[in-house]
PDB file of C-alpha atoms in Angstrom:
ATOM      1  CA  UNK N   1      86.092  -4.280 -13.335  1.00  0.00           C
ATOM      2  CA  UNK N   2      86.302  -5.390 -17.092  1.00  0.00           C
ATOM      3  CA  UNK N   3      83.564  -7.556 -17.063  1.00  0.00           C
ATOM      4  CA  UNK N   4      81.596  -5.474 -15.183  1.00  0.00           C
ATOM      5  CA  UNK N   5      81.823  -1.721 -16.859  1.00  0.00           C
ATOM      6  CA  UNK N   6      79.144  -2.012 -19.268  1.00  0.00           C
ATOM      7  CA  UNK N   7      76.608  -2.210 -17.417  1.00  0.00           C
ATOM      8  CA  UNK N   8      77.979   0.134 -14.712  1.00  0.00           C
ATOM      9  CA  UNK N   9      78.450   2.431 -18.009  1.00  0.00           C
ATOM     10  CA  UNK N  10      74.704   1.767 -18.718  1.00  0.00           C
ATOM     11  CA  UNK N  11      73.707   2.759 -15.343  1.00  0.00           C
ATOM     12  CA  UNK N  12      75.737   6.132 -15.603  1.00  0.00           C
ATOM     13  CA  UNK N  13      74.100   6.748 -19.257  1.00  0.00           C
ATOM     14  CA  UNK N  14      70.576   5.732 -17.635  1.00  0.00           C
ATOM     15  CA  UNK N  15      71.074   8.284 -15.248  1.00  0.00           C
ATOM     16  CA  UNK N  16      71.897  11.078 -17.570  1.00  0.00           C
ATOM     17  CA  UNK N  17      68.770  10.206 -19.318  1.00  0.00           C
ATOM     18  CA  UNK N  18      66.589  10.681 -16.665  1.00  0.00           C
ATOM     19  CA  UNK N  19      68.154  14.041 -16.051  1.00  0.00           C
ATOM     20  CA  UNK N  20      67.689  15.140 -19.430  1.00  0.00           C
ATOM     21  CA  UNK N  21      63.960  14.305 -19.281  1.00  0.00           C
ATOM     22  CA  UNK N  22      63.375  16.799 -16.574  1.00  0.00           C
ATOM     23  CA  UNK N  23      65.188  19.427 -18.971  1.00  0.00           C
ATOM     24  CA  UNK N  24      62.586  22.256 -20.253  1.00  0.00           C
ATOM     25  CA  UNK N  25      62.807  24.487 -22.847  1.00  0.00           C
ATOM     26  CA  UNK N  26      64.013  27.353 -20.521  1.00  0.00           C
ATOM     27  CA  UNK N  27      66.598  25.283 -19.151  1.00  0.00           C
ATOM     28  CA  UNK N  28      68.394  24.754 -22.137  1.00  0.00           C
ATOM     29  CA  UNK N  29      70.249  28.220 -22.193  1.00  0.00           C
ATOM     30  CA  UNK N  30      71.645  27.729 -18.105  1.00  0.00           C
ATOM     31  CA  UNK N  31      75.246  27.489 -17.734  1.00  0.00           C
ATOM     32  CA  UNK N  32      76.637  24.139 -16.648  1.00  0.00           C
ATOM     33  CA  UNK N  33      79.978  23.233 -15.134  1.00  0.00           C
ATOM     34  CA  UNK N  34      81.596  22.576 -18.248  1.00  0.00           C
ATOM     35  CA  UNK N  35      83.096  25.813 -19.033  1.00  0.00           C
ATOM     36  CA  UNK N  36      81.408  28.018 -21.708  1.00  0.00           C
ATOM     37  CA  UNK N  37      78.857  25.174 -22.587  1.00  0.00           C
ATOM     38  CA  UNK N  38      75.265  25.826 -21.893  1.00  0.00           C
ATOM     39  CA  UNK N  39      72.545  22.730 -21.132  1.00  0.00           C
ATOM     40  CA  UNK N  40      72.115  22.637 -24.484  1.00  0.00           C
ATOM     41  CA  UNK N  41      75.562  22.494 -25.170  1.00  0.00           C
ATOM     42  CA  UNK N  42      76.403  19.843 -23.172  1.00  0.00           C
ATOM     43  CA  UNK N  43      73.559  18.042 -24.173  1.00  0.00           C
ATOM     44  CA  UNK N  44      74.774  18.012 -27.418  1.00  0.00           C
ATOM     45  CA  UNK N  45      77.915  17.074 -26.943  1.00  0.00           C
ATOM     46  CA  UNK N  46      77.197  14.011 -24.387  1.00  0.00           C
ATOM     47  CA  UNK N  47      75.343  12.913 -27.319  1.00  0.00           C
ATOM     48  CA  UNK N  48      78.014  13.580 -29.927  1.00  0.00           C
ATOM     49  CA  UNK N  49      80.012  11.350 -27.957  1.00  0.00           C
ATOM     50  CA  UNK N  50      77.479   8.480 -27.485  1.00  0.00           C
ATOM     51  CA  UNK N  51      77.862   8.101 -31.646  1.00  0.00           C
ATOM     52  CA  UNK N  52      81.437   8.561 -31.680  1.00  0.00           C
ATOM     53  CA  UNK N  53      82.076   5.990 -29.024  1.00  0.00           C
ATOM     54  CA  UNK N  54      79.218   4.264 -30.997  1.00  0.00           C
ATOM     55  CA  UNK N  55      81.338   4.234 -34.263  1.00  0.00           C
ATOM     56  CA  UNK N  56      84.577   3.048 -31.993  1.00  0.00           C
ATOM     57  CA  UNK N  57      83.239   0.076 -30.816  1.00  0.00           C
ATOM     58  CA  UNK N  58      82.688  -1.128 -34.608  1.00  0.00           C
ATOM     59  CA  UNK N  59      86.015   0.120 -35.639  1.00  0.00           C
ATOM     60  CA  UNK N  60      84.843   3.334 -37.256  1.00  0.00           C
ATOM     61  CA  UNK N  61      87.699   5.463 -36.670  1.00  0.00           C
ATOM     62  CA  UNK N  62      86.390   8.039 -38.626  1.00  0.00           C
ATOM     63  CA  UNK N  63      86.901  11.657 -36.826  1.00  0.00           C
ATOM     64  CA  UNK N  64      83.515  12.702 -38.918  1.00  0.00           C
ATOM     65  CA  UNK N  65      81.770  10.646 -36.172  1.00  0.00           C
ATOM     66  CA  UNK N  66      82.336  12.740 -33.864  1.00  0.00           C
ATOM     67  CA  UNK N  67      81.452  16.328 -35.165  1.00  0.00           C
ATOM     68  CA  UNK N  68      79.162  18.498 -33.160  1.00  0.00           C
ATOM     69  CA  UNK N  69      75.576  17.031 -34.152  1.00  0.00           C
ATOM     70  CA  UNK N  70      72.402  19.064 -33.793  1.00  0.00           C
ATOM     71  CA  UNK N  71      69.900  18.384 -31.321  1.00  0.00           C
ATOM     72  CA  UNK N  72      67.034  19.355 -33.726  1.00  0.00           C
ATOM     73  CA  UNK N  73      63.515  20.022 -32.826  1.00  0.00           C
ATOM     74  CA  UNK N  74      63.681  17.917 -29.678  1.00  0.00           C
ATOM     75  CA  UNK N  75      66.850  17.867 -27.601  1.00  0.00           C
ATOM     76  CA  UNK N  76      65.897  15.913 -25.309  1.00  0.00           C
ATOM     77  CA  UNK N  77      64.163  13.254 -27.580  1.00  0.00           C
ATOM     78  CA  UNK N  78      67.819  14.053 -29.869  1.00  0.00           C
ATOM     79  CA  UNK N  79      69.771  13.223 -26.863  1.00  0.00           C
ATOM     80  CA  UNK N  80      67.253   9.733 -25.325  1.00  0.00           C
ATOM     81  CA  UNK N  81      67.864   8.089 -28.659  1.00  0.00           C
ATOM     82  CA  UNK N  82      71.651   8.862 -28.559  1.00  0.00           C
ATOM     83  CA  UNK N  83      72.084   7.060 -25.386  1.00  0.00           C
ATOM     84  CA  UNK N  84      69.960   4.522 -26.347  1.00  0.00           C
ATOM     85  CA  UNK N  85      72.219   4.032 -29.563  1.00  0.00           C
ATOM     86  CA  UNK N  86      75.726   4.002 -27.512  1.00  0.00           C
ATOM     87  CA  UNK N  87      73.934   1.284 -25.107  1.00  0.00           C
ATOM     88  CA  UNK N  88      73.123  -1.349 -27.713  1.00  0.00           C
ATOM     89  CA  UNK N  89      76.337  -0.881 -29.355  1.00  0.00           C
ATOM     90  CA  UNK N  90      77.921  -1.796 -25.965  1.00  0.00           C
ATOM     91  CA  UNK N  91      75.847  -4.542 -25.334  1.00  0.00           C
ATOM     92  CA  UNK N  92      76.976  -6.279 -28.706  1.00  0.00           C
ATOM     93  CA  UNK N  93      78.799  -9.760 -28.348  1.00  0.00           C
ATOM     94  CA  UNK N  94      82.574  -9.374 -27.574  1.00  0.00           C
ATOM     95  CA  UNK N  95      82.603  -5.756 -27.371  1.00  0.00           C
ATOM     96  CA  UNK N  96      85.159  -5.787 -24.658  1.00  0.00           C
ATOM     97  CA  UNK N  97      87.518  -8.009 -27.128  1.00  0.00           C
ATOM     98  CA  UNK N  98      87.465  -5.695 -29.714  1.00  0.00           C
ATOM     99  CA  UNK N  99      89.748  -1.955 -30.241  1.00  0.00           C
ATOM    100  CA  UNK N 100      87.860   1.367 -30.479  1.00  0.00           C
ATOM    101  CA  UNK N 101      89.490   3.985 -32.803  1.00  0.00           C
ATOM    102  CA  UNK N 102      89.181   7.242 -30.823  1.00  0.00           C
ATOM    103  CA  UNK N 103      90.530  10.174 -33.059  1.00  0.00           C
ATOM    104  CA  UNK N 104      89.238  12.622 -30.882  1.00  0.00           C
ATOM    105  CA  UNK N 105      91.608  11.379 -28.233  1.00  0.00           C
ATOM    106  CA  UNK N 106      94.647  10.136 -30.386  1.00  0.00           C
ATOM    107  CA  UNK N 107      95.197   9.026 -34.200  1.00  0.00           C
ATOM    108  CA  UNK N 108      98.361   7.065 -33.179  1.00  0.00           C
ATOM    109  CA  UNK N 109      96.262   3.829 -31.760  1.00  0.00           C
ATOM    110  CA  UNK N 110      93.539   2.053 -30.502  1.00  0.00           C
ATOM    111  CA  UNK N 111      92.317   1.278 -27.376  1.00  0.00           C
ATOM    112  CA  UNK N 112      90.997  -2.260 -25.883  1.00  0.00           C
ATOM    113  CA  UNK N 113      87.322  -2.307 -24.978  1.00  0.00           C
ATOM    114  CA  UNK N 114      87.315  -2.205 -21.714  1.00  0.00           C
ATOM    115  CA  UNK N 115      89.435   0.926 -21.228  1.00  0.00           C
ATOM    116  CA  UNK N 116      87.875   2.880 -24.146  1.00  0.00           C
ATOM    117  CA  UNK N 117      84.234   1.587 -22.085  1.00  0.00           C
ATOM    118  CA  UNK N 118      85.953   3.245 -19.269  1.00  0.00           C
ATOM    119  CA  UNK N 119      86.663   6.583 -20.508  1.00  0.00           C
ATOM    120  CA  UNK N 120      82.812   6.393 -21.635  1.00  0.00           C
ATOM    121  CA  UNK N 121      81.549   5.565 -18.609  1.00  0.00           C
ATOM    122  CA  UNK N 122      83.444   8.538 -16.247  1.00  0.00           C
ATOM    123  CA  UNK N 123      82.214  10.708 -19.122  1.00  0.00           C
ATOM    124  CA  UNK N 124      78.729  10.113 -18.110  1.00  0.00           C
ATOM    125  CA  UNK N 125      79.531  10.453 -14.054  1.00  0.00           C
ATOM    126  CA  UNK N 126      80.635  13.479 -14.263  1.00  0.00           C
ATOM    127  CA  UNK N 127      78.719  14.686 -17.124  1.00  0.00           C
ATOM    128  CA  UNK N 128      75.429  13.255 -15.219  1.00  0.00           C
ATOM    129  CA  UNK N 129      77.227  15.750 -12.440  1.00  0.00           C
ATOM    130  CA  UNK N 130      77.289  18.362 -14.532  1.00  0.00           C
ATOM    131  CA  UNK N 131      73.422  18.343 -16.058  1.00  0.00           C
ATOM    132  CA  UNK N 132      72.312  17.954 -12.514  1.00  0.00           C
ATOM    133  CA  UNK N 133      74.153  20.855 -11.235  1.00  0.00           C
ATOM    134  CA  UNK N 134      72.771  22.675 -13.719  1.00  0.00           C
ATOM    135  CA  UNK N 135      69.531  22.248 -13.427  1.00  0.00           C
ATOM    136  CA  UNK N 136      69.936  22.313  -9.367  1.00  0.00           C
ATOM    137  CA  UNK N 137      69.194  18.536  -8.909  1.00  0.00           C
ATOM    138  CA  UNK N 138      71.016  15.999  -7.173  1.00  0.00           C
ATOM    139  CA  UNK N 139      72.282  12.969  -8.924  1.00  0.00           C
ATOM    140  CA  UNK N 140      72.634   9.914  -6.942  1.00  0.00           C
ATOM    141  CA  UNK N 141      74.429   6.987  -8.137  1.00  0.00           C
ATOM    142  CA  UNK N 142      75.207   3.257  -6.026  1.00  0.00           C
ATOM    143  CA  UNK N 143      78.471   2.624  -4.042  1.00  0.00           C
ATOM    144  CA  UNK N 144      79.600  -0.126  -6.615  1.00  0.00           C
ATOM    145  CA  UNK N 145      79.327   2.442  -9.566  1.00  0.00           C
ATOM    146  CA  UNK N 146      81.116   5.251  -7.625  1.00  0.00           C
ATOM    147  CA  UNK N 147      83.820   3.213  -6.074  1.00  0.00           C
ATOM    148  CA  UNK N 148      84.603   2.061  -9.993  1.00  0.00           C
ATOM    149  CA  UNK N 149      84.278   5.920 -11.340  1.00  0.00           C
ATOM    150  CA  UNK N 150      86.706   7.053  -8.630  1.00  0.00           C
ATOM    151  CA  UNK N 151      89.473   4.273  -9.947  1.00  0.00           C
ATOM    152  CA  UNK N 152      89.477   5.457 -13.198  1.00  0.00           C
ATOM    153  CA  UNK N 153      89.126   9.060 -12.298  1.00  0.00           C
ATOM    154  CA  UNK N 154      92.265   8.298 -10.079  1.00  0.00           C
ATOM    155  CA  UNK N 155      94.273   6.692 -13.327  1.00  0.00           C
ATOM    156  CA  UNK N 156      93.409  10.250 -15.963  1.00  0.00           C
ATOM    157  CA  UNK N 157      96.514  11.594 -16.487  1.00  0.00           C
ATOM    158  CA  UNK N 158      97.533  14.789 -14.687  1.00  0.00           C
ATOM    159  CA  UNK N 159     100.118  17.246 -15.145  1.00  0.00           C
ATOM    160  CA  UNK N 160     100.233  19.266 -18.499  1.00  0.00           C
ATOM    161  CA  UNK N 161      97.636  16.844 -20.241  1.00  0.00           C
ATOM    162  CA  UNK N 162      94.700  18.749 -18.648  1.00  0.00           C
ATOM    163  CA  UNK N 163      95.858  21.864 -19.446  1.00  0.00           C
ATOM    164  CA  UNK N 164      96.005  21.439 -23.149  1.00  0.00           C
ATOM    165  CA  UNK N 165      93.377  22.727 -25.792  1.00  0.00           C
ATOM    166  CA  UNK N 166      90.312  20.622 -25.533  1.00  0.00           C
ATOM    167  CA  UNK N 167      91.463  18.479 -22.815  1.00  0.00           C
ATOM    168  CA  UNK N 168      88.611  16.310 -21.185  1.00  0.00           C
ATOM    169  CA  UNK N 169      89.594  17.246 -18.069  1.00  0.00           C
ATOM    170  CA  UNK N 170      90.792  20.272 -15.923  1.00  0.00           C
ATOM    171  CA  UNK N 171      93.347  20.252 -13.550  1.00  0.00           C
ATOM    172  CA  UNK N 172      92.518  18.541 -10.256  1.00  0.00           C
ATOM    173  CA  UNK N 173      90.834  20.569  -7.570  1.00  0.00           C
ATOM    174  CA  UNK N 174      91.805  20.620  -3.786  1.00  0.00           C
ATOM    175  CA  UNK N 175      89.089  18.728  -1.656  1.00  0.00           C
ATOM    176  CA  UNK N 176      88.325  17.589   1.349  1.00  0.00           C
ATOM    177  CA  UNK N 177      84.847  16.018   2.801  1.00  0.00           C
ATOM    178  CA  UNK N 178      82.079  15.764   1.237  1.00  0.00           C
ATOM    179  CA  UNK N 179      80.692  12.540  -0.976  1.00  0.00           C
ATOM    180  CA  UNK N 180      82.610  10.092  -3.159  1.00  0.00           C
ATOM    181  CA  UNK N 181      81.053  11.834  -6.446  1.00  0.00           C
ATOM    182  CA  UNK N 182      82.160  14.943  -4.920  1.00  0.00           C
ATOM    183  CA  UNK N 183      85.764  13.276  -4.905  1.00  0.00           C
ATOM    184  CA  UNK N 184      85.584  12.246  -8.153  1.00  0.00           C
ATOM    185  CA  UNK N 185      84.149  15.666  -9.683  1.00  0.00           C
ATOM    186  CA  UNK N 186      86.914  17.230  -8.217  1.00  0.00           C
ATOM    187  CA  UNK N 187      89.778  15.127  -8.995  1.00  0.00           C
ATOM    188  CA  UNK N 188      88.570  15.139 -12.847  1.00  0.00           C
ATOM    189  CA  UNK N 189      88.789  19.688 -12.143  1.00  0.00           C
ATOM    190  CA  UNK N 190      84.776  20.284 -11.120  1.00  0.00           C
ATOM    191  CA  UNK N 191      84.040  22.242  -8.014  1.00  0.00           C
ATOM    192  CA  UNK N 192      82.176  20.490  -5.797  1.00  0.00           C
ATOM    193  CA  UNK N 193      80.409  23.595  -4.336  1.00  0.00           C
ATOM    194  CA  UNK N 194      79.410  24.357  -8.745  1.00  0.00           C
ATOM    195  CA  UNK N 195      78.259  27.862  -8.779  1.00  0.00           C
ATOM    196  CA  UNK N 196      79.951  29.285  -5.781  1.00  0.00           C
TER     197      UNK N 196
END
């Protein structure tokens, strides 16, 4: 999968994006899946992320990159241009060869850049998950991407990790049926069935 996760991470960002563009003003203040975090919320911090993972993959390790940013005037114009950003930084020359700082994650190393892609890339699955649900939409990605996001959704860590302040993830859910994003969701702690 090395070779291949930027542009399966592309296709997850893409897909974001064109969720985001369908966000109106009104929608901005609906909850989401993530806990506590409005649209506008999670806009802002899917974007936040797109310039700290930016930074990473030029060796920035500097845990300023990844404060809170405003949206400004224009969230979803704020948030286009973030993706946009995190895309050509991804596409540069020997990106995968190179270690991403990730202080928001851990201060003790780096990771390759493959795996940090990775933990980018089932950001924006279930984060693309997350913005549909909330705005009561479906999001539909290909079999190649979702058989990919449900490998590395299989390899988070479990146990105690998810339960600790600011953790990406919570615990795993119970499922059974459903899709393969439905799967995923729920291993990474989303209910599939997100309001009920």
């Amino acid at each position: 999968m090395n070779e291949r996760i930027v542009a399966l991470d592309a296709q997850a960002v893409r897909a974001s994006v064109e969720l985001a563009d369908r966000v109106r003003p009104a929608d901005l203040s609906r909850p989401t899946p993530c806990l506590g975090w409005t649209v506008y919320g999670l806009l802002a911090h899917m974007a936040t992320q797109h310039y700290g993972f930016a930074a990473a993959s030029t060796g920035d390790g500097d845990l300023a990159r990844w404060k809170l940013r405003s949206l400004g005037d224009d969230p979803v114009a704020s948030y286009r241009a973030s993706a946009e950003h995190v895309m050509t930084a991804f596409g540069a020359d020997g990106v995968l060869e190179r270690m991403f700082p990730l202080p928001e994650f851990t201060s003790a190393s780096a990771f390759p850049g493959a795996q940090a892609i990775s933990f980018h890339f089932i950001d924006y699955v279930v984060h693309s998950w997350d913005l549909a649900k909330a705005l009561g939409l479906e999001v539909d990605f290909p079999p190649e991407l979702l058989d990919a996001a449900l490998a590395v959704a299989r390899a988070v860590p479990g146990g105690q990790a998810r339960l600790a302040p600011g953790a990406a993830f919570a615990p795993a859910l119970p499922w059974s049926g459903g899709s393969r994003l439905d799967e995923i969701v729920a291993i990474l702690g989303r209910s599939p069935s997100w309001p009920s």
